mmCIF file of C-alpha atoms and ligand atoms in Angstrom:
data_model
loop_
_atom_site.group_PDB
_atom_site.id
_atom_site.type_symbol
_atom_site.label_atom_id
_atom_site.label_comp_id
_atom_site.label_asym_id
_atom_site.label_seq_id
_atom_site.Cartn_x
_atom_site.Cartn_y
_atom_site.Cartn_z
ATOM 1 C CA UNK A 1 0.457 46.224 25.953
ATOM 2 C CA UNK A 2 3.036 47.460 23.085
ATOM 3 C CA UNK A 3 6.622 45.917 23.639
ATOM 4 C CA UNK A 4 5.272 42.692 25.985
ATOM 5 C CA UNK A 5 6.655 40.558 23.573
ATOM 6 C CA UNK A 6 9.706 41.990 23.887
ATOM 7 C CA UNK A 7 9.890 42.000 27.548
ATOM 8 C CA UNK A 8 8.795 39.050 28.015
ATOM 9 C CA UNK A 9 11.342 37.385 25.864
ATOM 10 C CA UNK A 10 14.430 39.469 27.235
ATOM 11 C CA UNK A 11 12.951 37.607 30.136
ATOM 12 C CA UNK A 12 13.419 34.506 28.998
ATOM 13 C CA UNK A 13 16.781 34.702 27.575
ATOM 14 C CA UNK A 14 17.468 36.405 31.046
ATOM 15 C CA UNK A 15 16.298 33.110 32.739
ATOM 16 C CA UNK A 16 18.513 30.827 31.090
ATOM 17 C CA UNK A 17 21.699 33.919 31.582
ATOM 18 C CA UNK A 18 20.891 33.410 35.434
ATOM 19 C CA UNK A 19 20.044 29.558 35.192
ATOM 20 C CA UNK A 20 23.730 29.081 33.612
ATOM 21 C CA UNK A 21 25.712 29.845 36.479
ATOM 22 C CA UNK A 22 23.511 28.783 38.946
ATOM 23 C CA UNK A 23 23.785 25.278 37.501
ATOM 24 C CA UNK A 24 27.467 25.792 37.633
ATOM 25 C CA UNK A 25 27.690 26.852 40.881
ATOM 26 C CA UNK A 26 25.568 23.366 42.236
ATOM 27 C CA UNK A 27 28.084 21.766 40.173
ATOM 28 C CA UNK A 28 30.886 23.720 42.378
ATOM 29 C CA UNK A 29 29.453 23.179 45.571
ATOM 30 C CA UNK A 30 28.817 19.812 44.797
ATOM 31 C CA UNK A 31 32.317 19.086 44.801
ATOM 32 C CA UNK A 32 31.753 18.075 41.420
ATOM 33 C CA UNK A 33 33.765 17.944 37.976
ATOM 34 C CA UNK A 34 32.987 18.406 34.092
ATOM 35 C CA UNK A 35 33.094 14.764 33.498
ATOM 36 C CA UNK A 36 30.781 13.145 30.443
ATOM 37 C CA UNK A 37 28.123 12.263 33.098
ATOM 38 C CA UNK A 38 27.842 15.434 34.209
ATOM 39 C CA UNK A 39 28.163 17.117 29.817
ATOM 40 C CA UNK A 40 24.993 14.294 29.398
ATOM 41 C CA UNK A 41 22.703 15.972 31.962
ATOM 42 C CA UNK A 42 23.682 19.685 31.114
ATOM 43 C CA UNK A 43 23.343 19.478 27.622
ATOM 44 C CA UNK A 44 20.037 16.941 27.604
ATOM 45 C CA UNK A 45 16.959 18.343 26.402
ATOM 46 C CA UNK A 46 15.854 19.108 29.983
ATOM 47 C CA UNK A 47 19.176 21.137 30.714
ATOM 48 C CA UNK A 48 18.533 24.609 32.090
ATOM 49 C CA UNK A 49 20.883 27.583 30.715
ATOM 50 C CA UNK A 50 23.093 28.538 27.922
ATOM 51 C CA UNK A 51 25.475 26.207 26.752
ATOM 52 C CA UNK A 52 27.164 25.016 23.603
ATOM 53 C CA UNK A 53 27.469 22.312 22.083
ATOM 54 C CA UNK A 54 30.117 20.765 20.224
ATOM 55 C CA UNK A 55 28.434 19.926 16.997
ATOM 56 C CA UNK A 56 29.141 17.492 15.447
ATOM 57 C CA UNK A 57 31.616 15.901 17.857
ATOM 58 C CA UNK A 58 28.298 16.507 20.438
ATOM 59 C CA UNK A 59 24.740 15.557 19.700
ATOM 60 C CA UNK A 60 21.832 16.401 21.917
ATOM 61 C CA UNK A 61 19.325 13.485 22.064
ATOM 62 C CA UNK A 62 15.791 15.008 20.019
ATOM 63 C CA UNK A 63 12.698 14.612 21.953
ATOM 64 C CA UNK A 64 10.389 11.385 20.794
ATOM 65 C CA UNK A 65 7.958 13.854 18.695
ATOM 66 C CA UNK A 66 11.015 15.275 17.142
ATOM 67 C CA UNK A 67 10.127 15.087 12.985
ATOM 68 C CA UNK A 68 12.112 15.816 10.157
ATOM 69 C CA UNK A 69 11.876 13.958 6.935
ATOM 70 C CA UNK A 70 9.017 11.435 6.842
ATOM 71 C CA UNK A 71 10.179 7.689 6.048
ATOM 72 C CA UNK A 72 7.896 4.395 5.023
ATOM 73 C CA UNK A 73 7.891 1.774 7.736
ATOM 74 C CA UNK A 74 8.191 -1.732 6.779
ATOM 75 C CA UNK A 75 6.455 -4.714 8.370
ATOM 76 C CA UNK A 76 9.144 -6.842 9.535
ATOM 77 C CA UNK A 77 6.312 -9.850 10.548
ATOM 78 C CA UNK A 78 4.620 -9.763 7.462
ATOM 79 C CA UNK A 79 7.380 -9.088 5.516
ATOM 80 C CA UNK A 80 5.683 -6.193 3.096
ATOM 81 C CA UNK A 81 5.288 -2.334 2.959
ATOM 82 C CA UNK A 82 2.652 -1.434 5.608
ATOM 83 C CA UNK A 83 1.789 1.354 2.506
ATOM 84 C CA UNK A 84 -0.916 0.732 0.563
ATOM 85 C CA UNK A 85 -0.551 3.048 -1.560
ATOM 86 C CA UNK A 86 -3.739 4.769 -1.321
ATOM 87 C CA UNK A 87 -2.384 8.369 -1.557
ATOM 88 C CA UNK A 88 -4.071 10.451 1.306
ATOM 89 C CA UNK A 89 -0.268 11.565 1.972
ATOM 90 C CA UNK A 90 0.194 12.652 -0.923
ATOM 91 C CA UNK A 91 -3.435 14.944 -1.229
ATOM 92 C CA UNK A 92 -2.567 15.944 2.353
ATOM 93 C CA UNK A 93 1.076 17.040 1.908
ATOM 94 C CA UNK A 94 0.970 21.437 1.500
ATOM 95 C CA UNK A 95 3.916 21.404 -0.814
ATOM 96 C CA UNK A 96 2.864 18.615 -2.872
ATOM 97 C CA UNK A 97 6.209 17.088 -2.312
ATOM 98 C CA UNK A 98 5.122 13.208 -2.591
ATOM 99 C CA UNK A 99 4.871 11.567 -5.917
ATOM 100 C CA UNK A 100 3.590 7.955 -5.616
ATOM 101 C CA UNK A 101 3.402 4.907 -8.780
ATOM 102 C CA UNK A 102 0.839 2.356 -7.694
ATOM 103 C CA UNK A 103 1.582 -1.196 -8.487
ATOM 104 C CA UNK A 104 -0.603 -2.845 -11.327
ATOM 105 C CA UNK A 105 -0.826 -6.472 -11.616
ATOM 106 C CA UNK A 106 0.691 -7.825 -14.716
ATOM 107 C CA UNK A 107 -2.038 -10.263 -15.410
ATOM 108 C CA UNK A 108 -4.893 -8.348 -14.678
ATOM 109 C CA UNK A 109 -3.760 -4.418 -14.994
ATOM 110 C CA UNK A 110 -5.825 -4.214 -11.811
ATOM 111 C CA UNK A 111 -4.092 -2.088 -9.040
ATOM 112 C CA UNK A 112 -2.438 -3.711 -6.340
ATOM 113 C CA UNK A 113 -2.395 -1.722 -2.936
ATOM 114 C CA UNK A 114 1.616 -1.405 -2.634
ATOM 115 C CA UNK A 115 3.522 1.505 -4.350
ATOM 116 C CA UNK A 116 5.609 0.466 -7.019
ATOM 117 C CA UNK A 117 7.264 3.984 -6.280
ATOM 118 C CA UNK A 118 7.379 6.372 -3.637
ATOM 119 C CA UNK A 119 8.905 9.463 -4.314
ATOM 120 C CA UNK A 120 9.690 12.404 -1.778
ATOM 121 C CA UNK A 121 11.919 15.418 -2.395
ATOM 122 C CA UNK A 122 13.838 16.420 0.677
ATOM 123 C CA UNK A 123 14.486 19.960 -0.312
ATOM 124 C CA UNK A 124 10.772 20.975 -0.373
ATOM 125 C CA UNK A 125 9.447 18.642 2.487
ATOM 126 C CA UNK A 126 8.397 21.109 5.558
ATOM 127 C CA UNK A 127 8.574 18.644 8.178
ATOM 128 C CA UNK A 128 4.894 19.543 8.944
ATOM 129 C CA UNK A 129 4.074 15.636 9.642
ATOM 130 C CA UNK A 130 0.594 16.308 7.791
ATOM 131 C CA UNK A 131 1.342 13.023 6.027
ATOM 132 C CA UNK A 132 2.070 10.669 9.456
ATOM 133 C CA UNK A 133 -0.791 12.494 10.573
ATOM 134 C CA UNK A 134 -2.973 11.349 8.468
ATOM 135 C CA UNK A 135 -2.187 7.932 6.933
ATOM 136 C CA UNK A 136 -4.546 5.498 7.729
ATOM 137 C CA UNK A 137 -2.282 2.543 8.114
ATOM 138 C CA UNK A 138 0.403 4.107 10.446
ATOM 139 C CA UNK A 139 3.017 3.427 7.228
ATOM 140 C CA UNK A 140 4.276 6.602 7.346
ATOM 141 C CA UNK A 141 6.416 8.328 10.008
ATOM 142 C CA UNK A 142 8.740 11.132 10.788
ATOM 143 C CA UNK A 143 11.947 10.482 11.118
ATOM 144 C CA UNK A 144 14.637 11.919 13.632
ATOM 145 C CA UNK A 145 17.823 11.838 11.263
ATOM 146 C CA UNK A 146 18.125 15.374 10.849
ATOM 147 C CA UNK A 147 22.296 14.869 9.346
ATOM 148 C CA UNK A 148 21.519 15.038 5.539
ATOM 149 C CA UNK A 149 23.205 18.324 3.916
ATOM 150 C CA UNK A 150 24.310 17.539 0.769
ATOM 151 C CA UNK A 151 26.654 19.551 -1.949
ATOM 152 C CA UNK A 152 24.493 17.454 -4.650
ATOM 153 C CA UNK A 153 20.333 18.146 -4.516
ATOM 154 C CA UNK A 154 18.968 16.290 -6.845
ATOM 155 C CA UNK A 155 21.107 12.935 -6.550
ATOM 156 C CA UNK A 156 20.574 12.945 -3.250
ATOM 157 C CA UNK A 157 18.046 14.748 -1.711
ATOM 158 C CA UNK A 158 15.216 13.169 -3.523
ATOM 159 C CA UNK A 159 14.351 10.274 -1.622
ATOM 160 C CA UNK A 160 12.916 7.063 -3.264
ATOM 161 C CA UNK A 161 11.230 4.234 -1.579
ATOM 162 C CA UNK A 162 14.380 2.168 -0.914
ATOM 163 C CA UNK A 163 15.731 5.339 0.594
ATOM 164 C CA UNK A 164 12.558 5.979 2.556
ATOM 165 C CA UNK A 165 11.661 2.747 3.973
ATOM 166 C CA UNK A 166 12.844 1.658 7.360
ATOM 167 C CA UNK A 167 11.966 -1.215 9.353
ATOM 168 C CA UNK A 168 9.424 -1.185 11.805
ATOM 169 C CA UNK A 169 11.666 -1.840 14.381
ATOM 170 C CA UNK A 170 13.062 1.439 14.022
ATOM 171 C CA UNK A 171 10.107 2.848 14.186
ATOM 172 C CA UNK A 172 9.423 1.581 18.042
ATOM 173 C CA UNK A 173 13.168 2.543 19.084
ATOM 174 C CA UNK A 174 12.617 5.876 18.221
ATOM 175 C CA UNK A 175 8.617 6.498 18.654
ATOM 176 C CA UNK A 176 8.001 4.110 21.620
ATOM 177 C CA UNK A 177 4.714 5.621 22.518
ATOM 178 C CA UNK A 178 3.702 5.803 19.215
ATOM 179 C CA UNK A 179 4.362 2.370 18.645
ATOM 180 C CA UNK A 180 2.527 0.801 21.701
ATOM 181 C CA UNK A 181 -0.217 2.949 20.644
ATOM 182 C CA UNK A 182 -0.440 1.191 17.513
ATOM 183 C CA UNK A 183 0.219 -2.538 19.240
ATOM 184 C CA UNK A 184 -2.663 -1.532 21.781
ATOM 185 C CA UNK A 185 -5.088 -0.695 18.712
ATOM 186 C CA UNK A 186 -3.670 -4.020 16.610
ATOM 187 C CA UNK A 187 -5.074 -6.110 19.700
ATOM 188 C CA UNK A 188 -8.119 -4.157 19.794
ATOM 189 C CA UNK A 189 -8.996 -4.813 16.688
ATOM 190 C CA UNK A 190 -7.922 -8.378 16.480
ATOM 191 C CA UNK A 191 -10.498 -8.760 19.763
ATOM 192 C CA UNK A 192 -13.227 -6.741 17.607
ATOM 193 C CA UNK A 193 -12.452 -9.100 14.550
ATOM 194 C CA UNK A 194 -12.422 -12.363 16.782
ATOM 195 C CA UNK A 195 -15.884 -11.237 18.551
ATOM 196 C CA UNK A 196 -17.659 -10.861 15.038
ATOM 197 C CA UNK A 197 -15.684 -14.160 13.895
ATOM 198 C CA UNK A 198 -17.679 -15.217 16.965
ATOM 199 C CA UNK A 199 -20.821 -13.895 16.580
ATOM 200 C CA UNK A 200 -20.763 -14.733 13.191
ATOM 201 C CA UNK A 201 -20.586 -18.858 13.523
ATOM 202 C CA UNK A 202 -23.074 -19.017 16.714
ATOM 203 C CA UNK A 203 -25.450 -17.267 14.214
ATOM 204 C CA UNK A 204 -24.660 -19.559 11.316
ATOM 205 C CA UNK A 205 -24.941 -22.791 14.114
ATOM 206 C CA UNK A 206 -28.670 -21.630 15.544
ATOM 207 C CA UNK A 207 -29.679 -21.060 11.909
ATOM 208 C CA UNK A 208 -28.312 -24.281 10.972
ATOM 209 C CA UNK A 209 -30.089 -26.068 13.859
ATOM 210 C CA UNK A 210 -33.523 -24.566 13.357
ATOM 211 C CA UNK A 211 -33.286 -25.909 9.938
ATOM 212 C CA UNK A 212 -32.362 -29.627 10.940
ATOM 213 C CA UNK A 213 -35.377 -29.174 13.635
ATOM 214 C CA UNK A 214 -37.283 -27.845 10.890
ATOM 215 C CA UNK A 215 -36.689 -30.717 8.208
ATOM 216 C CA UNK A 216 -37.593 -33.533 10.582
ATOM 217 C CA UNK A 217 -40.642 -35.181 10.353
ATOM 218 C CA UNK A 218 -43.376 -33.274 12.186
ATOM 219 C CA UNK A 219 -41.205 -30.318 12.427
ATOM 220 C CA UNK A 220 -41.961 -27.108 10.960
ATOM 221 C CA UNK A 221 -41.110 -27.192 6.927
ATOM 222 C CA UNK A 222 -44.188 -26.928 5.008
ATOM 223 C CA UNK A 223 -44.750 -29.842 2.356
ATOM 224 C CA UNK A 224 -44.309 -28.961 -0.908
ATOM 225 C CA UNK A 225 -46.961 -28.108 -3.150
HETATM 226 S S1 SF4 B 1 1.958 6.264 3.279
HETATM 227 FE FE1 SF4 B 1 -0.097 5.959 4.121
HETATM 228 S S2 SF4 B 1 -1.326 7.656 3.308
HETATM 229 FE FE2 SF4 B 1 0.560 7.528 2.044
HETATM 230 S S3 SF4 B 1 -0.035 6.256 0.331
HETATM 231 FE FE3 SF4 B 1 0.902 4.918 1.861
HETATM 232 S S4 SF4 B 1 -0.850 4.127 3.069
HETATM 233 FE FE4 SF4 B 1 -1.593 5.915 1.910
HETATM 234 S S1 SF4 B 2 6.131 16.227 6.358
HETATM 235 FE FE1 SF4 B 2 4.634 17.648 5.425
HETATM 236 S S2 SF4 B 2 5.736 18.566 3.712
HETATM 237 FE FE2 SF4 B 2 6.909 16.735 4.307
HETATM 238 S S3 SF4 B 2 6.138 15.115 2.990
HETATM 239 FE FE3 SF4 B 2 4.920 15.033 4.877
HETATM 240 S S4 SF4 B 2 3.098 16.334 4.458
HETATM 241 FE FE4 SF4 B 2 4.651 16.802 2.889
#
């Protein structure tokens, strides 16, 4: 029907109008005061109604999935980039905002999968999360620091890798599902690995002890010709 759209987002903004006050009014009843404890609920991400909030002296807390601009997580147990520098990101990423230097090896001039650079420009990044979507070694993420305006763009808003990388460990304090996720596939694989690893020697022990049963006398190796 023409103008549902419109109606039905009057009636939205006319929830949260009614939700306001009623909110205030438990609060009333309640026998209860504008305290911080009270400010942390109402202005959470789960608080009903209009309010305001006093930005920057007030910061709501973003939702896990929250992204903004993507950063390069660091392995803090091996020590290393978890990028390899293979590039997907950078096919992947609409604007073609990710520039990325692979590292040769001196000796060799054979690539080596870290980047030597890692390049992102803030001020054309969407914040679409294609890239985190689709690395294959979870090195990328999206961050949640939103707090990065600038009167200088392209001293600052053009990340480089030290800018961009972060320690895992930031990673699971801000994307905790994410990041048991990833421990939950680590030990997955590690059981896959350690099956073959398995599989593997009990193949190479029966073949090595059909061959000692084969090379005793009266077994079954064939005299040579
Ligand atoms: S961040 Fe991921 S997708 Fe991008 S180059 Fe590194 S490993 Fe490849
Ligand atoms: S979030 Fe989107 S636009 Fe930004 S770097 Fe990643 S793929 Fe590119």
């Amino acid at each position: 029907m023409y103008g549902s759209g419109i109606i039905k987002g009057m009636g939205v903004t006319l929830k949260h109008f009614v939700e306001t006050y009623v909110e205030d009014l438990k609060l009333v009843f309640k026998g209860g005061r504008y305290n911080d404890k009270y400010m942390a609920e109402r202005q959470g991400p789960k608080a009903r109604g209009i309010f305001t909030v006093q930005y920057p002296e007030e910061k709501l807390p973003v939702p896990e999935n929250f992204r903004y601009i993507p950063f390069l997580v660091f392995d803090t147990q091996k020590n290393e980039d978890k990028c390899t520098s293979c590039g997907i990101c950078a096919k992947v990423c609409p604007p073609q905002c990710i520039w990325i230097v692979r590292t040769n090896d001196p000796k060799t001039n054979r690539p080596v999968p870290q980047p030597a650079q890692f390049t992102i420009d803030a001020t054309i990044c969407m914040s679409c999360g294609l890239c985190a979507e689709f690395c294959p070694f979870d090195a990328i993420k999206m961050d949640h620091d939103y707090e990065l305006s600038t009167f200088e763009r392209f001293t600052t808003l053009v990340f480089d890798k030290a800018r961009l990388t972060k320690p895992d460990t930031y990673h699971a304090a801000i994307h905790p599902t994410d990041w048991a996720r990833e421990l939950q596939d680590a030990a997955e694989a590690a059981r896959k690995d350690a099956e073959k690893a398995a599989a593997a020697a009990a193949k190479k022990a029966a073949a090595a002890a059909k061959a000692a049963e084969a090379a005793k006398p009266g077994g079954e190796a064939k005299p040579a010709a």
